[in-house]
Coordinates of C-alpha atoms in Angstrom, one line a residue:
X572 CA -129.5 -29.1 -71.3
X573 CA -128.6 -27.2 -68.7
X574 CA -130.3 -26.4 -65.1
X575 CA -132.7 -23.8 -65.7
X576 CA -134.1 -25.7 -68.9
X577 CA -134.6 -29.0 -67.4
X578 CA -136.6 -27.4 -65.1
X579 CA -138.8 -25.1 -67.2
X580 CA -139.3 -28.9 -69.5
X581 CA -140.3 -30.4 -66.1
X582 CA -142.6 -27.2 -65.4
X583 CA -144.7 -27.6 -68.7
X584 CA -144.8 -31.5 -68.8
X585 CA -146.5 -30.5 -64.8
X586 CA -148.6 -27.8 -66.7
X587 CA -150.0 -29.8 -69.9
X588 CA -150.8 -32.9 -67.0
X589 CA -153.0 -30.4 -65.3
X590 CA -154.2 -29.2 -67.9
X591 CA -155.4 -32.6 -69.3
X592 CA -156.5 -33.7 -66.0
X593 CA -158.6 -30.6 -66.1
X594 CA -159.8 -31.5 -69.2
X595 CA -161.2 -35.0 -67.9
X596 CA -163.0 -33.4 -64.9
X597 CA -165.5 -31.6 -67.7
X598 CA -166.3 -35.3 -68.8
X599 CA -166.7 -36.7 -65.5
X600 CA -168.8 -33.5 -63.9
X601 CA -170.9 -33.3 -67.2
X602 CA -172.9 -30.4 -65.3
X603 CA -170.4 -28.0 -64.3
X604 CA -168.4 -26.9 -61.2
X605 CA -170.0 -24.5 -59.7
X606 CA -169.5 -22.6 -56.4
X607 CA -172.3 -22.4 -53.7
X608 CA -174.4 -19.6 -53.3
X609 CA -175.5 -17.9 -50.3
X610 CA -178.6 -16.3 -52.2
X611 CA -179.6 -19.8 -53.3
X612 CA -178.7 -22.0 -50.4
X613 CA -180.9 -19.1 -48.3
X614 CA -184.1 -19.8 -50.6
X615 CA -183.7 -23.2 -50.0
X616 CA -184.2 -22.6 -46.3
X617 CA -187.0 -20.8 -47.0
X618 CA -188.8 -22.4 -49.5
X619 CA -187.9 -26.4 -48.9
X620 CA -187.5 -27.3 -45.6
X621 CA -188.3 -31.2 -46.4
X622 CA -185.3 -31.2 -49.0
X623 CA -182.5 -33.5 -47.5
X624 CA -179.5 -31.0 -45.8
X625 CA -181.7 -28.4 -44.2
X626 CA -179.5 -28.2 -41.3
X627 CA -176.3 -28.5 -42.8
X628 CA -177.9 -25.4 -45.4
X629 CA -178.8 -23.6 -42.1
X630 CA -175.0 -24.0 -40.9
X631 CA -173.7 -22.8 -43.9
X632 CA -175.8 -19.7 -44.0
X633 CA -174.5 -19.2 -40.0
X634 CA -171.1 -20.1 -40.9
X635 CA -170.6 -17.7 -43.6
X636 CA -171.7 -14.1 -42.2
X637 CA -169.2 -11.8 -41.6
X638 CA -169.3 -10.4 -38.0
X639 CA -170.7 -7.2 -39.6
X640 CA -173.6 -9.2 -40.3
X641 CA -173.7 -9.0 -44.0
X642 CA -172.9 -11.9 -46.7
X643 CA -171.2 -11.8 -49.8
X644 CA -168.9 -9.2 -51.5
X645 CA -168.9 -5.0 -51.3
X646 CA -169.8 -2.4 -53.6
X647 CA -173.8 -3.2 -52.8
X648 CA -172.6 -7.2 -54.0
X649 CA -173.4 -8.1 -50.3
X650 CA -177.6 -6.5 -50.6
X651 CA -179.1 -9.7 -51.9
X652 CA -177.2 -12.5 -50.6
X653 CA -177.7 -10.9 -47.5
X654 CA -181.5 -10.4 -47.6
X655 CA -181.6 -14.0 -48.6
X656 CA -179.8 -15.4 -45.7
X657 CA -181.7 -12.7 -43.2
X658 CA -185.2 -14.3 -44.8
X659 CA -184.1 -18.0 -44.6
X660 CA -182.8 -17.7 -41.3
X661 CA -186.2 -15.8 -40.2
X662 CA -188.0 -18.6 -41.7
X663 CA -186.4 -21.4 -39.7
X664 CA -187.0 -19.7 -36.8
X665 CA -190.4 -18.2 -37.4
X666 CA -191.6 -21.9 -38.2
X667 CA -189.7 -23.4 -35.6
X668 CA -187.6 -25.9 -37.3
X669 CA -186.5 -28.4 -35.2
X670 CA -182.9 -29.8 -34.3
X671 CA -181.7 -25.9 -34.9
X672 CA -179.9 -23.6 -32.4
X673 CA -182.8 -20.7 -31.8
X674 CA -180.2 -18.4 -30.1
X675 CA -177.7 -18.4 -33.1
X676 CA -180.8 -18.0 -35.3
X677 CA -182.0 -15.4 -33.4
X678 CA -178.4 -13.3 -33.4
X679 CA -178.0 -14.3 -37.0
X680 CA -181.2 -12.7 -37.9
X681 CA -180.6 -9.8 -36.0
X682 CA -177.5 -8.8 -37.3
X683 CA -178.5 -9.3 -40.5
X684 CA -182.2 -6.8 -40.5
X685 CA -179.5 -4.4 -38.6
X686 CA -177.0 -4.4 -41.8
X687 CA -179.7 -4.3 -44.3
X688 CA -181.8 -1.8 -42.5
X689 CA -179.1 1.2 -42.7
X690 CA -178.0 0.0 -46.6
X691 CA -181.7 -0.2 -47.6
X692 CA -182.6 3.3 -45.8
X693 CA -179.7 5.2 -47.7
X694 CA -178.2 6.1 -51.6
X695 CA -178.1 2.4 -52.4
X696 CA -175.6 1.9 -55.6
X697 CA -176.6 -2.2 -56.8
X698 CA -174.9 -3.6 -59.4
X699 CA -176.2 -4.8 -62.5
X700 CA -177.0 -8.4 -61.4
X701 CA -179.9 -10.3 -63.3
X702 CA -183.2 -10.4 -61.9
X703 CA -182.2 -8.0 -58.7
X704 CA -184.9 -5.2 -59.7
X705 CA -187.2 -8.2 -59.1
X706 CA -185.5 -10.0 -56.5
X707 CA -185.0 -7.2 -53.9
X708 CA -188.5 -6.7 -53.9
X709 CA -189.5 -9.9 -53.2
X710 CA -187.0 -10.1 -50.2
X711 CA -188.0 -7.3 -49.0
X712 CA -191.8 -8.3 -48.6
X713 CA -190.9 -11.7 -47.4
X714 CA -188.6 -10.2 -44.7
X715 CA -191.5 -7.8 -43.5
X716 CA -194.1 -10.9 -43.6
X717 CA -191.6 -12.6 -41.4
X718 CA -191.1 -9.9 -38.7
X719 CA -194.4 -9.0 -38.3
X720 CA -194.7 -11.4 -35.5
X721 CA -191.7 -10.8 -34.0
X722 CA -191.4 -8.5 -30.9
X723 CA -189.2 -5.2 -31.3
X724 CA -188.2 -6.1 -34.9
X725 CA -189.5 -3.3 -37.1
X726 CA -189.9 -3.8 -41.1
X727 CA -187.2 -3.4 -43.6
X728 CA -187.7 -0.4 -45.8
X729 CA -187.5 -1.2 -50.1
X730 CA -184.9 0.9 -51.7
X731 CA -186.5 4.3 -52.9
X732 CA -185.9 3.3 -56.6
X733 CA -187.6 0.5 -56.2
X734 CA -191.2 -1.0 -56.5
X735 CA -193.3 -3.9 -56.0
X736 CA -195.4 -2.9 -59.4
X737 CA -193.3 -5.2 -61.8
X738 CA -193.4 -8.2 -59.5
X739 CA -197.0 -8.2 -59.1
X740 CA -197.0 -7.9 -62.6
X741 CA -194.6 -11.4 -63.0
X742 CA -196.6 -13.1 -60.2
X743 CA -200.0 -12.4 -61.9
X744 CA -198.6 -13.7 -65.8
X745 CA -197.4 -17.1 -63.7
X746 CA -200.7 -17.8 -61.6
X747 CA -202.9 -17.5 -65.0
X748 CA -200.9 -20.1 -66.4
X749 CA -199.5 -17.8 -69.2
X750 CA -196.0 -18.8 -70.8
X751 CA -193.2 -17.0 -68.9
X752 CA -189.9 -15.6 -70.9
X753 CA -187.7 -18.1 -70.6
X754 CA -185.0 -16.2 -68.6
X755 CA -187.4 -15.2 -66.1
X756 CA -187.4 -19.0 -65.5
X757 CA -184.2 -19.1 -64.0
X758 CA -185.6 -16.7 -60.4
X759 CA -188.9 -18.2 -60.8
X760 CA -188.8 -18.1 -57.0
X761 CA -189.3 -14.0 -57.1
X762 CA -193.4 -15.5 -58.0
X763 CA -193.8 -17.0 -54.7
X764 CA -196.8 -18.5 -54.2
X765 CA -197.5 -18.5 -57.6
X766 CA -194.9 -20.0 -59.0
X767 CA -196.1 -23.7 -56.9
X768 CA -197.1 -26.2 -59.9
X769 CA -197.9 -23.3 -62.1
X770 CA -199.5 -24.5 -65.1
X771 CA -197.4 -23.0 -67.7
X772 CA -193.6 -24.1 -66.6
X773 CA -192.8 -27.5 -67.4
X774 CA -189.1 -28.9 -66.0
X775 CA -186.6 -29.3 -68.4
X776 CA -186.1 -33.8 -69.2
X777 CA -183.2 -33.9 -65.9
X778 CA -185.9 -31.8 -63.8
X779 CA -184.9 -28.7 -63.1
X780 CA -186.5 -25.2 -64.1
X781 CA -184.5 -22.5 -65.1
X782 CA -181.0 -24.3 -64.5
X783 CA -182.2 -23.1 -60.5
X784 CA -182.1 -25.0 -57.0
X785 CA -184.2 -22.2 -56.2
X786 CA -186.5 -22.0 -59.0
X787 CA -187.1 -25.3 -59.1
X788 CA -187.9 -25.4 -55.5
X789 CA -190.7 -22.8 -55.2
X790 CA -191.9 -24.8 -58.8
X791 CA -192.5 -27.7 -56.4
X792 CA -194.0 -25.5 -53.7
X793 CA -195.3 -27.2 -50.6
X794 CA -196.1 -30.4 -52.8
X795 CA -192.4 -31.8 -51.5
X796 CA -193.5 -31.1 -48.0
X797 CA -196.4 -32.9 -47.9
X798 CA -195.1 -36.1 -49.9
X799 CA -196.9 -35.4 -53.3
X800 CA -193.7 -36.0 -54.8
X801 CA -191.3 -38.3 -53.9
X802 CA -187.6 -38.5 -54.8
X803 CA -188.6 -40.5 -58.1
X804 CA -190.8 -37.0 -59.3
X805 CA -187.8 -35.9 -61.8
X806 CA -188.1 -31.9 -60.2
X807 CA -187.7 -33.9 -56.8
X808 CA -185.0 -35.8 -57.5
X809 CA -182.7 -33.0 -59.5
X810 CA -182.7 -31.3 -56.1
X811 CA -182.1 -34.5 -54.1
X812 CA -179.2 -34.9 -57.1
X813 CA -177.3 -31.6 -56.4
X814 CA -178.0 -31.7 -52.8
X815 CA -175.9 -34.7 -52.2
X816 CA -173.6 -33.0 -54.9
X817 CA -173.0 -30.3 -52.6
X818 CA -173.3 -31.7 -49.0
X819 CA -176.4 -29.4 -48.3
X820 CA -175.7 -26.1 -49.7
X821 CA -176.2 -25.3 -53.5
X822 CA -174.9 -23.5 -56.1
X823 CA -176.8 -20.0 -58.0
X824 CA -176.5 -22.3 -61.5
X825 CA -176.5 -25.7 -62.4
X826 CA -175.8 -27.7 -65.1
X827 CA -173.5 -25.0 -66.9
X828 CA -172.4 -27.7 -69.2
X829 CA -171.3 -25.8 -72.7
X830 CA -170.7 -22.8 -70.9
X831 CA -168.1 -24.2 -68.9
X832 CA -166.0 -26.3 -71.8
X833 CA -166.1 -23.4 -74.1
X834 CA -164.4 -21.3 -71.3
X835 CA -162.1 -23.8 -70.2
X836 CA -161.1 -25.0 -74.3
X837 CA -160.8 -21.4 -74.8
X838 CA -158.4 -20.2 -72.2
X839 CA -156.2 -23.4 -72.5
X840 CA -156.2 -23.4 -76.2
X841 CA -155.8 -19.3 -77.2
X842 CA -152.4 -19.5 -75.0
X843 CA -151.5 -23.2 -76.7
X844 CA -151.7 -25.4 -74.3
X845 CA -151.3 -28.8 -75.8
X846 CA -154.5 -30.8 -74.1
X847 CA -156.0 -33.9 -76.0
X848 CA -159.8 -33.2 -76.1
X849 CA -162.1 -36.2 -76.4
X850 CA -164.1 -36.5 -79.5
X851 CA -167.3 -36.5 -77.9
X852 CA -166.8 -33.2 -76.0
X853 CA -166.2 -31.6 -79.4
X854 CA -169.7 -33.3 -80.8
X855 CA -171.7 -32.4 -77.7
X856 CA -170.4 -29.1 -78.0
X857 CA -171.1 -28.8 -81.8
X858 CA -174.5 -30.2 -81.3
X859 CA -176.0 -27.8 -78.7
X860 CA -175.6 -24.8 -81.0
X861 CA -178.9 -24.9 -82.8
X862 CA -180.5 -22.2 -85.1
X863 CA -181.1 -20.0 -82.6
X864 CA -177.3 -20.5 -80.5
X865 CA -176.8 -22.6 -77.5
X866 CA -177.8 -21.9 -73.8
X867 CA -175.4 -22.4 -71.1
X868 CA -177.1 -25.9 -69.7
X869 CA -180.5 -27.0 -70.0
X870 CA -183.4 -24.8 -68.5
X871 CA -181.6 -21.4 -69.4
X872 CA -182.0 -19.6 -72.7
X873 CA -179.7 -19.7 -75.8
X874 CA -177.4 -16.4 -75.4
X875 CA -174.8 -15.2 -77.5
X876 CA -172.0 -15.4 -75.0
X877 CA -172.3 -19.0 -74.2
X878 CA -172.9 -19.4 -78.2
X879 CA -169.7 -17.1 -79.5
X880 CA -167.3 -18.9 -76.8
X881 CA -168.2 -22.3 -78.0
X882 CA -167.6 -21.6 -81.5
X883 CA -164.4 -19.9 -80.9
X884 CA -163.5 -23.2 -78.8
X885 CA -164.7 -25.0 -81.9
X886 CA -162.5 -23.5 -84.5
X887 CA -159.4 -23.3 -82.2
X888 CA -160.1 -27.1 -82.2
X889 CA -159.8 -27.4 -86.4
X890 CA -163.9 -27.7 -86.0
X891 CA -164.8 -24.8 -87.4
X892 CA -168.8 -24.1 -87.5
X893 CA -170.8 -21.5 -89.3
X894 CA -171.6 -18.4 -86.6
X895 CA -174.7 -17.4 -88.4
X896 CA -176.6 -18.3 -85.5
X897 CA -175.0 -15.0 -84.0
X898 CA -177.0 -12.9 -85.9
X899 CA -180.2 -13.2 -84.4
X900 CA -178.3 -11.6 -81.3
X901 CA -177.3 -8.6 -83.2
X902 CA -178.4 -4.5 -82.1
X903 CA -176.9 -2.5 -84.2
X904 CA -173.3 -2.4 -84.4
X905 CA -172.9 -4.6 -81.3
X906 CA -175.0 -7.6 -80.4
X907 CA -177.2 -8.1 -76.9
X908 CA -176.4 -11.4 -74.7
X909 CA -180.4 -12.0 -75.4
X910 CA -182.7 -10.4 -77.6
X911 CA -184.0 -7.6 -75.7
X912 CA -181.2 -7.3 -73.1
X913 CA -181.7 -4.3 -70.9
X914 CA -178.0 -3.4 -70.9
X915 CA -175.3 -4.3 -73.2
X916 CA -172.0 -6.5 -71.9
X917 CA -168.6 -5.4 -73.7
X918 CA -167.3 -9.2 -72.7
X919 CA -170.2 -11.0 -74.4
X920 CA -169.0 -8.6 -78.2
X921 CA -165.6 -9.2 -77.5
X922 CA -166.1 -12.9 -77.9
X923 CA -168.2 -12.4 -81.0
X924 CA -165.2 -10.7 -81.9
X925 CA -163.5 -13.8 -81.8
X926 CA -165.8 -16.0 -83.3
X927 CA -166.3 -14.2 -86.2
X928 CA -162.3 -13.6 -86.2
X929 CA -161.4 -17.0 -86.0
X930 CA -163.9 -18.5 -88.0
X931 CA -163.2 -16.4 -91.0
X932 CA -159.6 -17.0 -90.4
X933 CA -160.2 -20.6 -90.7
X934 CA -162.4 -20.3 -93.5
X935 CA -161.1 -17.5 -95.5
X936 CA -164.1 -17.3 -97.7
X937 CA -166.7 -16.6 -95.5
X938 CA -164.9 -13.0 -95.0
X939 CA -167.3 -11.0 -97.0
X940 CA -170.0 -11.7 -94.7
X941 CA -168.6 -11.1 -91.7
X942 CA -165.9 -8.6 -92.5
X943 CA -168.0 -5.3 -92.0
X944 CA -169.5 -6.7 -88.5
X945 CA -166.1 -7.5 -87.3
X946 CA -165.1 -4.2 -88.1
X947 CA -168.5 -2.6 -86.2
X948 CA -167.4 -5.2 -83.2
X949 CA -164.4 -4.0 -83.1
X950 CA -165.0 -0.2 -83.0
X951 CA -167.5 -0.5 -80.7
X952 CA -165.7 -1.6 -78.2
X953 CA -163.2 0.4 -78.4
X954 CA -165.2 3.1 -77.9
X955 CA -166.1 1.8 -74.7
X956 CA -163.1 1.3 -73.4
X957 CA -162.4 3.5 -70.1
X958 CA -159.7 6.4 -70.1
X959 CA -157.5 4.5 -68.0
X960 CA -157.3 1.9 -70.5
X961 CA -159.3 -0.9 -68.9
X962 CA -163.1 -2.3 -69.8
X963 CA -165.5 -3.1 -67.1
X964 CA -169.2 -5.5 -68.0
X965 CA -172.2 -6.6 -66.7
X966 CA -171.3 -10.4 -66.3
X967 CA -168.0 -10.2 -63.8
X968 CA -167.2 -7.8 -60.9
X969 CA -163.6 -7.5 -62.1
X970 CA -162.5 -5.1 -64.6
X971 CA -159.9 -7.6 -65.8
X972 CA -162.2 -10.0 -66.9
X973 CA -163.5 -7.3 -69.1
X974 CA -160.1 -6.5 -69.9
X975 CA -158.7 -9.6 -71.0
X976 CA -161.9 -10.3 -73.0
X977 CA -161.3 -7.2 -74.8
X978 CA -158.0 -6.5 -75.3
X979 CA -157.4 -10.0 -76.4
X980 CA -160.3 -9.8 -79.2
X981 CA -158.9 -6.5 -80.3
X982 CA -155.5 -7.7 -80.8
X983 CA -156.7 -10.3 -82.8
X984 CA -158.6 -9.0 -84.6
X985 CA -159.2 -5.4 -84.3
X986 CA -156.8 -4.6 -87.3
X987 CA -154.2 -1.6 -86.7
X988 CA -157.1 0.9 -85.3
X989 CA -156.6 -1.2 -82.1
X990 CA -153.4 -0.8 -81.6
X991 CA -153.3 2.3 -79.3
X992 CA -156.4 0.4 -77.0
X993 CA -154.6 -2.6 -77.0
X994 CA -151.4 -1.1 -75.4
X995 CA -153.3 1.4 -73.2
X996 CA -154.9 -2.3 -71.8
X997 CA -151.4 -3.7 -71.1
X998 CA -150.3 -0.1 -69.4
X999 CA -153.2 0.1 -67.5
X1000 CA -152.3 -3.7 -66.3
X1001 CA -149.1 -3.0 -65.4
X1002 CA -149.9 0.4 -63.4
X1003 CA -152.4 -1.4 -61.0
X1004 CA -150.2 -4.8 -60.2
X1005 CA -150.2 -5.0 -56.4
X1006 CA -147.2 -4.8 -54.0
X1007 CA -147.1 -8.7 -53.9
X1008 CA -147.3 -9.1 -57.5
X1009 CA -151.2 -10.0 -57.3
X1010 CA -153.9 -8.4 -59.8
X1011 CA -157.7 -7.9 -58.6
X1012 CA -160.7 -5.3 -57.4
X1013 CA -160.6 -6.1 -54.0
X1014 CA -158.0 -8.6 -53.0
X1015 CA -155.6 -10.1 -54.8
X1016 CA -156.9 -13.2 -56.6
X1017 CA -155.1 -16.4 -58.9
X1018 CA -158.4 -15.5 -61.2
X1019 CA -157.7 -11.9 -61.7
X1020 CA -153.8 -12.3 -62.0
X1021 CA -154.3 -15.1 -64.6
X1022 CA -156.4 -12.5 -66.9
X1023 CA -153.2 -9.5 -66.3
X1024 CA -151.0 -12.0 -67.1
X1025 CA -153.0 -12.9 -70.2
X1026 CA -153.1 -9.1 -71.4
X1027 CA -149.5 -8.4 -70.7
X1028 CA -148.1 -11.9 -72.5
X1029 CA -151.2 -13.0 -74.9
X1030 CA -150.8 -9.5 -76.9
X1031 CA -148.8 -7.3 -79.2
X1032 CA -145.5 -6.2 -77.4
X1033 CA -145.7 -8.9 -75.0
X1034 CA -141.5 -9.2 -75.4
X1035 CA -141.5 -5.5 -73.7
X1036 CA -139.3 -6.5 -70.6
X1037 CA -141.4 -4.8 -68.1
X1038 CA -144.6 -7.0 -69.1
X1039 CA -142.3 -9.9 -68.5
X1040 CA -141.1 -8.8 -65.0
X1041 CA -144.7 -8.1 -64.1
X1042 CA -146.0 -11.5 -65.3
X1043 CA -142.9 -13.3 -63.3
X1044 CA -144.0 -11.3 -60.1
X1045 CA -147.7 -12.4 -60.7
X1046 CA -147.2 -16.2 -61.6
X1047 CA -145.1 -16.2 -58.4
X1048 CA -148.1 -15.3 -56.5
X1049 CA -150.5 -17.7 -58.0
X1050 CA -147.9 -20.7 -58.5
X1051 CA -149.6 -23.4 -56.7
X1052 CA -153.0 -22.1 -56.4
X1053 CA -154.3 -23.2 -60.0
X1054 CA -156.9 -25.8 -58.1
X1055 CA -156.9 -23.8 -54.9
X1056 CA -159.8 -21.9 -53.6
X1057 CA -161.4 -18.7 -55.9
X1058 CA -163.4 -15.8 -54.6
X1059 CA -166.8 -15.8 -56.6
X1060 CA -166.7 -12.8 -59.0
X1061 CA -169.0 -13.8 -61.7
X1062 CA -172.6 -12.5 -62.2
X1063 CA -175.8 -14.3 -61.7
X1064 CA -178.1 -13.8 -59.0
X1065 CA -175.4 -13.9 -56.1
X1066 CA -171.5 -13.9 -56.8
X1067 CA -170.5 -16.7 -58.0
X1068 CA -167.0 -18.7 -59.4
X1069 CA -167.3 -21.6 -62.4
X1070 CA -163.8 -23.5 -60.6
X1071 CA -162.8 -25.6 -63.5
X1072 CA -163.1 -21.9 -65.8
X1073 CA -160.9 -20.1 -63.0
X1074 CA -158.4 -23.0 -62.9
X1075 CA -158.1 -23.2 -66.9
X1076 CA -157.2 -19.5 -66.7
X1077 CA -154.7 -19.9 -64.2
X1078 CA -153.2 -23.1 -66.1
X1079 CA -153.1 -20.9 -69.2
X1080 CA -151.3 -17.8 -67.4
X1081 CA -148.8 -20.3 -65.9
X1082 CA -147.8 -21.6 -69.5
X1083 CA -147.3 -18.4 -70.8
X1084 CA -144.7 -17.4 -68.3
X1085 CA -143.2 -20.8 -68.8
X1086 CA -143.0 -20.2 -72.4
X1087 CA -142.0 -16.7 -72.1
X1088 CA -139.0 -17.7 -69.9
X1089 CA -137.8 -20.2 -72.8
X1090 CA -137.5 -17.9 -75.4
X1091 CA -135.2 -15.4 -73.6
X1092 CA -131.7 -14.9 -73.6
X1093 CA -130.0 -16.7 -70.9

């Protein structure tokens, strides 16, 4: 054996022990890893004061604005994370909320009704974020309640698209006790007031309501503050629980249980990693798809992304299960992430792509019911593929996300009409590498590089030398940084990063260089 293959042995032995230590974290943080949120940590300084960490949640809302006095990402990312912070930081200091610095408070606040001011006044371009028609809003009128008695600060204006008709609408179903869809659940904080013990929400068995730090805070209303429920209340004690999870701060979404091991089997398994999963992983995740599909963690609503990833985990694990459960999710030739989606996400049918693919490919004679849908899958995204040959969705901020969902679906099993998207995919990967070999929409990330080097080496003409070059340059940047810090670029309310997903994809795009340098020539 000579030099260069010891050392490629020694790199995947490293890779596979990652990858299985990886897999052991999903056991041993059964509710996810999850990075903190600046929208959600800022409703929390609003709207629970008495929650153990309020100072270190105020520090971390100080800490992280940029000196433009904006949080979170560009592109309009940055408009409600930053109305949050401005509001939570206005509320400690309205109420005077002692052991706090009032002058950084004071400058944090101002900076921040400066920034939004001269967004909110012009063309405002959001993105598609859930709730945010219903969350700006809100913000907005809590902002303006806020400043009212605050010398020389003048009121925020609302975006000219936008109204407060729909959230009076939401606030007046909660107060009457009415049942509330149950992905509305998830920002119940948008119903203020209203949402405090409202009669028709009930926490889920661990306490939480809508899978939300936030939600489940302005469920509990001032009835924390004023001792009506202790730490033993379950509501009570979920927040106490990711509290001291988190130090203070929280994270937009929590427990993300099945989401999270379907996306971290699925990366690891599609570019054949060798991991040993533990039996019980594989029952918990075959046991949360019901009739209806599987939410991503308890309080949240079953959805067919979370649903289609976990099936297509499941048969890549020899466990194939029936998909039918998909249907109920279907529109047409494509299929919404919820029944009644406004929108339609071109990741969430590229993985029904696969778990119709792969389950028909396990089980050969289920084909003639799901051979024309895969067929309408696969067409329709195609057709939605951009003219420089990359996708972009409603669930991440990074076209290669969408990218690698697709193109990897398509090759798989989008039959020879895919062919010419697949490769435009791969062209359009290798045209906008970066000078230092990264990939990503506004900086360089190990994330985004994981997912180019996934669509250059995980699809057909992935021996094409210039691919190979390209996925060399990119693993060079991210080598090392599989456990290291990742920008959020996942949708929810705010930005946000699942870490043990990211690092999986990383893991994965580091295998397939390693195995791509032992098959060549040397």
């Amino acid at each position: 054996m000579s030099i260069g293959e010891a050392a490629d042995t020694t790199a995947g032995t490293d890779i596979t022990a990652e990858a299985g230590e990886l897999v052991t974290s999903l056991m041993l943080r059964p509710w996810g890893q999850v990075s903190t949120s600046v929208y959600e940590t800022g409703r929390l300084v609003s709207l629970a004061p008495w929650l153990t960490g309020h100072r270190a949640r105020i520090d971390y809302l100080i800490r992280t604005q940029r000196q433009d006095g904006a949080w979170g990402a560009p592109d309009g990312y940055g408009v409600v994370p930053t109305l949050s912070a401005t509001e939570g930081i206005l509320a400690a200091l309205t109420r005077g909320d002692p052991d706090t610095d009032r002058v950084s408070l004071a400058g944090a606040a101002e900076r921040g009704l400066r920034v939004l001011t001269t967004w909110l006044s012009g063309p405002l371009d959001l993105p598609d974020m859930p709730a945010i028609e219903h969350i700006v809003p809100s913000l907005v009128a809590r902002i303006n309640q806020r400043v009212e008695d605050l010398p020389g600060q003048a009121p925020i204006p609302l975006p000219a698209a936008m109204s407060y008709d729909a959230l009076h609408v939401v606030r007046s179903r909660v107060r009457s006790g009415m049942e509330v869809p149950e992905k509305l659940l998830h920002a119940l904080e948008i119903a203020s007031d209203a949402a405090a013990g409202a009669p028709g929400i009930r926490p889920t068995p661990i306490g939480s309501v809508g899978a939300s730090p936030a939600a489940t805070a302005a469920w509990l209303g001032e009835h924390g503050e004023r001792g009506e429920r202790d730490a033993h209340d379950p509501a009570r004690g979920h927040l106490e629980a990711v509290v001291r999870l988190y130090g203070g701060p929280v994270p937009v979404g929590l427990p993300i249980t099945v989401f999270e091991r379907g996306w971290v089997l699925s990366w690891l398994l599609r570019a054949g990693v060798d991991i040993e999963v533990p039996p019980e992983m594989v029952a918990d995740i075959r046991t949360a798809i019901g009739p209806a599909g599987t939410p991503a963690g308890p309080g949240l609503p079953a959805d067919a992304d979370t649903t289609s990833v976990a099936l297509y985990a499941l048969a890549l694990l020899d466990a194939p299960y029936e998909p039918d459960s998909l249907w109920g999710f279907r529109a047409g030739t494509h299929f919404s992430t919820w029944p009644g989606e406004q929108g339609v996400s071109v990741s969430v049918n590229a993985h029904i792509l696969d778990a119709f693919g792969e389950y028909v490919r396990r089980v050969p004679a289920a084909a003639p019911r799901y051979d024309e849908a895969v067929a309408e899958l696969a067409g329709w995204i195609r057709d939605r593929q951009q003219p420089d040959g990359s996708w972009t969705d409603r669930w991440h901020a990074s076209p290669y996300y969408a990218t690698v969902s697709c193109a990897l679906a398509l090759d798989a099993f989008g039959g020879e009409p895919a062919r010419d998207a697949v490769r435009a995919a791969a062209e359009w990967t290798l045209r906008t590498q970066r000078q230092d070999g990264s990939w990503g929409r506004w900086e360089g990330t190990a994330e985004e590089t994981a997912y180019a080097i996934q669509i250059l080496l995980l699809t057909t003409g992935h021996g094409d030398p210039r691919r190979l070059e390209a996925a060399e340059r990119g693993h060079a940047h991210v080598a090392g940084r599989a456990g290291g810090d990742h920008p959020p670029l996942w949708h929810d309310k705010d930005l946000y990063v699942p870490t043990a997903v990211a690092r999986a994809a990383v893991i994965a795009s580091s295998y397939l260089v390693r195995r791509a340098r032992a098959v060549q020539p040397r």
